PDB file of C-alpha atoms in Angstrom:
ATOM      1  CA  UNK A 294     -11.327  24.132 -70.908  1.00  0.00           C
ATOM      2  CA  UNK A 295     -10.137  23.152 -74.397  1.00  0.00           C
ATOM      3  CA  UNK A 296      -6.364  23.252 -74.750  1.00  0.00           C
ATOM      4  CA  UNK A 297      -4.395  23.908 -77.944  1.00  0.00           C
ATOM      5  CA  UNK A 298      -0.832  22.578 -77.976  1.00  0.00           C
ATOM      6  CA  UNK A 299       1.557  25.072 -79.617  1.00  0.00           C
ATOM      7  CA  UNK A 300       4.901  23.443 -80.418  1.00  0.00           C
ATOM      8  CA  UNK A 301       8.019  25.543 -81.051  1.00  0.00           C
ATOM      9  CA  UNK A 302      10.259  23.271 -83.168  1.00  0.00           C
ATOM     10  CA  UNK A 303      13.563  24.208 -81.552  1.00  0.00           C
ATOM     11  CA  UNK A 304      14.665  24.100 -77.927  1.00  0.00           C
ATOM     12  CA  UNK A 305      14.173  27.531 -76.354  1.00  0.00           C
ATOM     13  CA  UNK A 306      14.419  28.869 -72.807  1.00  0.00           C
ATOM     14  CA  UNK A 307      11.203  29.165 -70.774  1.00  0.00           C
ATOM     15  CA  UNK A 308      11.280  32.965 -71.169  1.00  0.00           C
ATOM     16  CA  UNK A 309      11.032  32.570 -74.943  1.00  0.00           C
ATOM     17  CA  UNK A 310       7.953  30.359 -74.582  1.00  0.00           C
ATOM     18  CA  UNK A 311       6.394  33.070 -72.430  1.00  0.00           C
ATOM     19  CA  UNK A 312       7.241  35.642 -75.128  1.00  0.00           C
ATOM     20  CA  UNK A 313       5.686  33.472 -77.844  1.00  0.00           C
ATOM     21  CA  UNK A 314       2.514  33.099 -75.766  1.00  0.00           C
ATOM     22  CA  UNK A 315       2.407  36.854 -75.139  1.00  0.00           C
ATOM     23  CA  UNK A 316       2.210  37.470 -78.900  1.00  0.00           C
ATOM     24  CA  UNK A 317      -1.371  36.166 -78.888  1.00  0.00           C
ATOM     25  CA  UNK A 318      -3.703  38.844 -77.536  1.00  0.00           C
ATOM     26  CA  UNK A 319      -6.284  37.358 -75.147  1.00  0.00           C
ATOM     27  CA  UNK A 320      -9.032  39.019 -77.201  1.00  0.00           C
ATOM     28  CA  UNK A 321      -8.361  36.669 -80.145  1.00  0.00           C
ATOM     29  CA  UNK A 322      -8.456  33.473 -78.096  1.00  0.00           C
ATOM     30  CA  UNK A 323     -11.915  31.929 -78.234  1.00  0.00           C
ATOM     31  CA  UNK A 324     -13.574  31.681 -74.809  1.00  0.00           C
ATOM     32  CA  UNK A 325     -13.066  28.251 -73.322  1.00  0.00           C
ATOM     33  CA  UNK A 326      -9.712  27.723 -75.053  1.00  0.00           C
ATOM     34  CA  UNK A 327      -6.237  27.861 -73.622  1.00  0.00           C
ATOM     35  CA  UNK A 328      -2.961  27.928 -75.551  1.00  0.00           C
ATOM     36  CA  UNK A 329      -0.195  25.786 -74.068  1.00  0.00           C
ATOM     37  CA  UNK A 330       3.317  26.414 -75.391  1.00  0.00           C
ATOM     38  CA  UNK A 331       6.044  23.786 -75.423  1.00  0.00           C
ATOM     39  CA  UNK A 332       9.259  23.438 -77.360  1.00  0.00           C
ATOM     40  CA  UNK A 333      11.146  20.555 -78.887  1.00  0.00           C
ATOM     41  CA  UNK A 334      13.192  18.799 -76.209  1.00  0.00           C
ATOM     42  CA  UNK A 335      16.226  18.674 -78.498  1.00  0.00           C
ATOM     43  CA  UNK A 336      17.296  19.466 -82.031  1.00  0.00           C
ATOM     44  CA  UNK A 337      18.738  22.329 -84.003  1.00  0.00           C
ATOM     45  CA  UNK A 338      18.698  25.996 -83.169  1.00  0.00           C
ATOM     46  CA  UNK A 339      17.834  27.880 -86.347  1.00  0.00           C
ATOM     47  CA  UNK A 340      16.457  25.388 -88.901  1.00  0.00           C
ATOM     48  CA  UNK A 341      18.971  26.637 -91.439  1.00  0.00           C
ATOM     49  CA  UNK A 342      19.772  23.300 -93.092  1.00  0.00           C
ATOM     50  CA  UNK A 343      18.188  20.030 -94.156  1.00  0.00           C
ATOM     51  CA  UNK A 344      19.815  18.423 -91.125  1.00  0.00           C
ATOM     52  CA  UNK A 345      18.203  20.829 -88.666  1.00  0.00           C
ATOM     53  CA  UNK A 346      14.791  20.726 -90.344  1.00  0.00           C
ATOM     54  CA  UNK A 347      14.865  16.918 -90.194  1.00  0.00           C
ATOM     55  CA  UNK A 348      15.678  17.088 -86.476  1.00  0.00           C
ATOM     56  CA  UNK A 349      12.813  19.551 -86.004  1.00  0.00           C
ATOM     57  CA  UNK A 350      10.413  17.186 -87.771  1.00  0.00           C
ATOM     58  CA  UNK A 351      11.427  14.338 -85.449  1.00  0.00           C
ATOM     59  CA  UNK A 352      11.238  16.344 -82.232  1.00  0.00           C
ATOM     60  CA  UNK A 353       7.971  18.108 -83.117  1.00  0.00           C
ATOM     61  CA  UNK A 354       6.461  14.728 -83.925  1.00  0.00           C
ATOM     62  CA  UNK A 355       7.707  13.512 -80.553  1.00  0.00           C
ATOM     63  CA  UNK A 356       6.190  16.538 -78.773  1.00  0.00           C
ATOM     64  CA  UNK A 357       2.839  16.282 -80.496  1.00  0.00           C
ATOM     65  CA  UNK A 358       2.111  12.643 -81.296  1.00  0.00           C
ATOM     66  CA  UNK A 359       0.349  12.078 -77.957  1.00  0.00           C
ATOM     67  CA  UNK A 360      -1.519  15.408 -77.896  1.00  0.00           C
ATOM     68  CA  UNK A 361      -4.873  13.763 -78.448  1.00  0.00           C
ATOM     69  CA  UNK A 362      -4.307  11.261 -75.630  1.00  0.00           C
ATOM     70  CA  UNK A 363      -3.218  14.154 -73.403  1.00  0.00           C
ATOM     71  CA  UNK A 364      -6.546  15.899 -73.936  1.00  0.00           C
ATOM     72  CA  UNK A 365      -5.599  18.601 -76.418  1.00  0.00           C
ATOM     73  CA  UNK A 366      -8.282  19.820 -78.816  1.00  0.00           C
ATOM     74  CA  UNK A 367      -5.779  20.846 -81.524  1.00  0.00           C
ATOM     75  CA  UNK A 368      -2.088  21.218 -82.307  1.00  0.00           C
ATOM     76  CA  UNK A 369      -0.355  24.219 -83.837  1.00  0.00           C
ATOM     77  CA  UNK A 370       3.237  24.003 -85.056  1.00  0.00           C
ATOM     78  CA  UNK A 371       4.480  27.411 -83.950  1.00  0.00           C
ATOM     79  CA  UNK A 372       6.928  28.082 -86.763  1.00  0.00           C
ATOM     80  CA  UNK A 373       6.941  28.854 -90.457  1.00  0.00           C
ATOM     81  CA  UNK A 374       8.912  25.607 -90.842  1.00  0.00           C
ATOM     82  CA  UNK A 375       5.634  23.642 -90.551  1.00  0.00           C
ATOM     83  CA  UNK A 376       7.760  20.938 -88.913  1.00  0.00           C
ATOM     84  CA  UNK A 377       6.110  17.489 -88.817  1.00  0.00           C
ATOM     85  CA  UNK A 378       2.783  18.904 -90.055  1.00  0.00           C
ATOM     86  CA  UNK A 379       1.984  16.005 -92.400  1.00  0.00           C
ATOM     87  CA  UNK A 380       3.233  13.392 -89.932  1.00  0.00           C
ATOM     88  CA  UNK A 381       1.127  14.771 -87.079  1.00  0.00           C
ATOM     89  CA  UNK A 382      -1.937  14.972 -89.319  1.00  0.00           C
ATOM     90  CA  UNK A 383      -1.472  11.330 -90.241  1.00  0.00           C
ATOM     91  CA  UNK A 384      -1.182  10.346 -86.558  1.00  0.00           C
ATOM     92  CA  UNK A 385      -3.905  12.473 -84.917  1.00  0.00           C
ATOM     93  CA  UNK A 386      -7.621  12.966 -85.534  1.00  0.00           C
ATOM     94  CA  UNK A 387      -7.673  16.426 -83.910  1.00  0.00           C
ATOM     95  CA  UNK A 388      -6.889  19.476 -86.085  1.00  0.00           C
ATOM     96  CA  UNK A 389      -3.196  20.130 -86.747  1.00  0.00           C
ATOM     97  CA  UNK A 390      -2.281  23.469 -88.299  1.00  0.00           C
ATOM     98  CA  UNK A 391       0.885  25.364 -89.108  1.00  0.00           C
ATOM     99  CA  UNK A 392       1.467  28.941 -90.263  1.00  0.00           C
ATOM    100  CA  UNK A 393       3.445  28.482 -93.482  1.00  0.00           C
ATOM    101  CA  UNK A 394       0.803  26.378 -95.198  1.00  0.00           C
ATOM    102  CA  UNK A 395      -2.033  28.533 -93.866  1.00  0.00           C
ATOM    103  CA  UNK A 396      -0.298  31.786 -94.875  1.00  0.00           C
ATOM    104  CA  UNK A 397       0.591  30.610 -98.360  1.00  0.00           C
ATOM    105  CA  UNK A 398      -2.869  29.225 -99.068  1.00  0.00           C
ATOM    106  CA  UNK A 399      -4.493  32.452 -97.879  1.00  0.00           C
ATOM    107  CA  UNK A 400      -2.029  34.537 -99.911  1.00  0.00           C
ATOM    108  CA  UNK A 401      -2.860  32.451-103.001  1.00  0.00           C
ATOM    109  CA  UNK A 402      -6.549  33.180-102.449  1.00  0.00           C
ATOM    110  CA  UNK A 403      -6.023  36.905-101.961  1.00  0.00           C
ATOM    111  CA  UNK A 404      -3.896  37.638-105.018  1.00  0.00           C
ATOM    112  CA  UNK A 405      -2.333  36.419-108.222  1.00  0.00           C
ATOM    113  CA  UNK A 406       1.246  36.268-106.889  1.00  0.00           C
ATOM    114  CA  UNK A 407       2.681  36.409-103.403  1.00  0.00           C
ATOM    115  CA  UNK A 408       6.130  36.919-101.968  1.00  0.00           C
ATOM    116  CA  UNK A 409       7.584  35.857 -98.650  1.00  0.00           C
ATOM    117  CA  UNK A 410       9.769  38.238 -96.668  1.00  0.00           C
ATOM    118  CA  UNK A 411      11.776  36.405 -94.034  1.00  0.00           C
ATOM    119  CA  UNK A 412      14.634  37.047 -91.627  1.00  0.00           C
ATOM    120  CA  UNK A 413      17.662  35.577 -93.360  1.00  0.00           C
ATOM    121  CA  UNK A 414      18.713  33.775 -96.574  1.00  0.00           C
ATOM    122  CA  UNK A 415      19.159  30.392 -94.874  1.00  0.00           C
ATOM    123  CA  UNK A 416      15.362  30.146 -94.565  1.00  0.00           C
ATOM    124  CA  UNK A 417      14.571  30.612 -98.276  1.00  0.00           C
ATOM    125  CA  UNK A 418      14.393  26.864 -98.835  1.00  0.00           C
ATOM    126  CA  UNK A 419      11.698  26.455 -96.140  1.00  0.00           C
ATOM    127  CA  UNK A 420       9.392  28.597 -98.249  1.00  0.00           C
ATOM    128  CA  UNK A 421      10.305  27.117-101.618  1.00  0.00           C
ATOM    129  CA  UNK A 422       9.753  23.640-100.154  1.00  0.00           C
ATOM    130  CA  UNK A 423       6.353  24.616 -98.758  1.00  0.00           C
ATOM    131  CA  UNK A 424       5.332  26.137-102.092  1.00  0.00           C
ATOM    132  CA  UNK A 425       6.342  22.927-103.884  1.00  0.00           C
ATOM    133  CA  UNK A 426       4.525  20.705-101.377  1.00  0.00           C
ATOM    134  CA  UNK A 427       1.306  22.713-101.644  1.00  0.00           C
ATOM    135  CA  UNK A 428       1.358  23.171-105.422  1.00  0.00           C
ATOM    136  CA  UNK A 429       1.938  26.912-105.167  1.00  0.00           C
ATOM    137  CA  UNK A 430       5.233  27.448-107.010  1.00  0.00           C
ATOM    138  CA  UNK A 431       3.467  29.262-109.859  1.00  0.00           C
ATOM    139  CA  UNK A 432       1.957  31.690-107.334  1.00  0.00           C
ATOM    140  CA  UNK A 433       5.227  32.354-105.457  1.00  0.00           C
ATOM    141  CA  UNK A 434       6.765  35.513-106.932  1.00  0.00           C
ATOM    142  CA  UNK A 435       9.829  35.548-104.675  1.00  0.00           C
ATOM    143  CA  UNK A 436      11.374  34.881-101.299  1.00  0.00           C
ATOM    144  CA  UNK A 437      13.295  37.836 -99.889  1.00  0.00           C
ATOM    145  CA  UNK A 438      15.085  38.398 -96.598  1.00  0.00           C
ATOM    146  CA  UNK A 439      16.384  41.192 -94.411  1.00  0.00           C
ATOM    147  CA  UNK A 440      19.682  39.502 -93.524  1.00  0.00           C
ATOM    148  CA  UNK A 441      19.053  39.247 -89.783  1.00  0.00           C
ATOM    149  CA  UNK A 442      19.884  35.964 -88.043  1.00  0.00           C
ATOM    150  CA  UNK A 443      17.061  34.713 -85.817  1.00  0.00           C
ATOM    151  CA  UNK A 444      17.319  35.018 -82.062  1.00  0.00           C
ATOM    152  CA  UNK A 445      14.792  32.720 -80.418  1.00  0.00           C
ATOM    153  CA  UNK A 446      15.686  33.935 -76.931  1.00  0.00           C
ATOM    154  CA  UNK A 447      15.449  37.685 -77.580  1.00  0.00           C
ATOM    155  CA  UNK A 448      13.087  37.593 -80.601  1.00  0.00           C
ATOM    156  CA  UNK A 449      13.075  41.191 -81.874  1.00  0.00           C
ATOM    157  CA  UNK A 450      13.828  42.951 -78.592  1.00  0.00           C
ATOM    158  CA  UNK A 451      15.657  46.195 -79.291  1.00  0.00           C
ATOM    159  CA  UNK A 452      15.712  45.629 -83.052  1.00  0.00           C
ATOM    160  CA  UNK A 453      12.175  46.705 -83.946  1.00  0.00           C
ATOM    161  CA  UNK A 454      13.065  49.972 -85.675  1.00  0.00           C
ATOM    162  CA  UNK A 455      15.663  48.384 -87.925  1.00  0.00           C
ATOM    163  CA  UNK A 456      13.723  45.172 -88.562  1.00  0.00           C
ATOM    164  CA  UNK A 457      10.387  46.810 -89.395  1.00  0.00           C
ATOM    165  CA  UNK A 458      12.027  49.236 -91.828  1.00  0.00           C
ATOM    166  CA  UNK A 459      13.979  46.430 -93.519  1.00  0.00           C
ATOM    167  CA  UNK A 460      10.832  44.297 -93.790  1.00  0.00           C
ATOM    168  CA  UNK A 461       8.982  47.170 -95.417  1.00  0.00           C
ATOM    169  CA  UNK A 462      11.808  47.793 -97.927  1.00  0.00           C
ATOM    170  CA  UNK A 463      11.893  44.120 -98.946  1.00  0.00           C
ATOM    171  CA  UNK A 464       8.084  43.961 -99.183  1.00  0.00           C
ATOM    172  CA  UNK A 465       8.035  47.000-101.460  1.00  0.00           C
ATOM    173  CA  UNK A 466      10.782  45.460-103.620  1.00  0.00           C
ATOM    174  CA  UNK A 467       8.776  42.230-103.859  1.00  0.00           C
ATOM    175  CA  UNK A 468       5.825  44.240-105.139  1.00  0.00           C
ATOM    176  CA  UNK A 469       7.733  46.589-107.448  1.00  0.00           C
ATOM    177  CA  UNK A 470      10.403  44.211-108.761  1.00  0.00           C
ATOM    178  CA  UNK A 471       8.940  40.712-108.429  1.00  0.00           C
ATOM    179  CA  UNK A 472       5.268  41.306-109.211  1.00  0.00           C
ATOM    180  CA  UNK A 473       3.823  40.263-105.849  1.00  0.00           C
ATOM    181  CA  UNK A 474       0.420  41.583-104.873  1.00  0.00           C
ATOM    182  CA  UNK A 475       0.367  39.807-101.481  1.00  0.00           C
ATOM    183  CA  UNK A 476       3.164  39.691 -98.901  1.00  0.00           C
ATOM    184  CA  UNK A 477       3.676  36.898 -96.360  1.00  0.00           C
ATOM    185  CA  UNK A 478       5.899  38.027 -93.479  1.00  0.00           C
TER     186      UNK A 478
END
């Protein structure tokens, strides 16, 4: 069995790791592969500052730097922060992926301009930083948010109706007001 190490860059309770794993339908996991979820052993809680994102980089690097030796076939940083992505790629020979880079690159291929719709304003810089690092600032129409602080323990439990409507409103505004033709959630 090939194992993929999925690293959540903030400390979370075991129930949250189970919830993250449950978001991946078994039908999309290639036969012979298993996703293993772990979290950073320490660090920030919401990655809402340069201090917390630096901690996340250090603790994700710590969690993943021995993945190859431990028999993992790949590493996925399970956060739009892309914490320690470049550092892990420089350390490991197995594939290391992260969703922010992958989403932005795909969005840039699919349209002329893309916008990001995120949970709260404190995360805007994560997306602007990623766009700068990947040479995509000219393709980034905007970063918008719905003003909802993240809750890594409860995720969206009980907030789906409000959150989904707010996401849709911000996505439509990104299209109508900012000129986006692709939306990254």
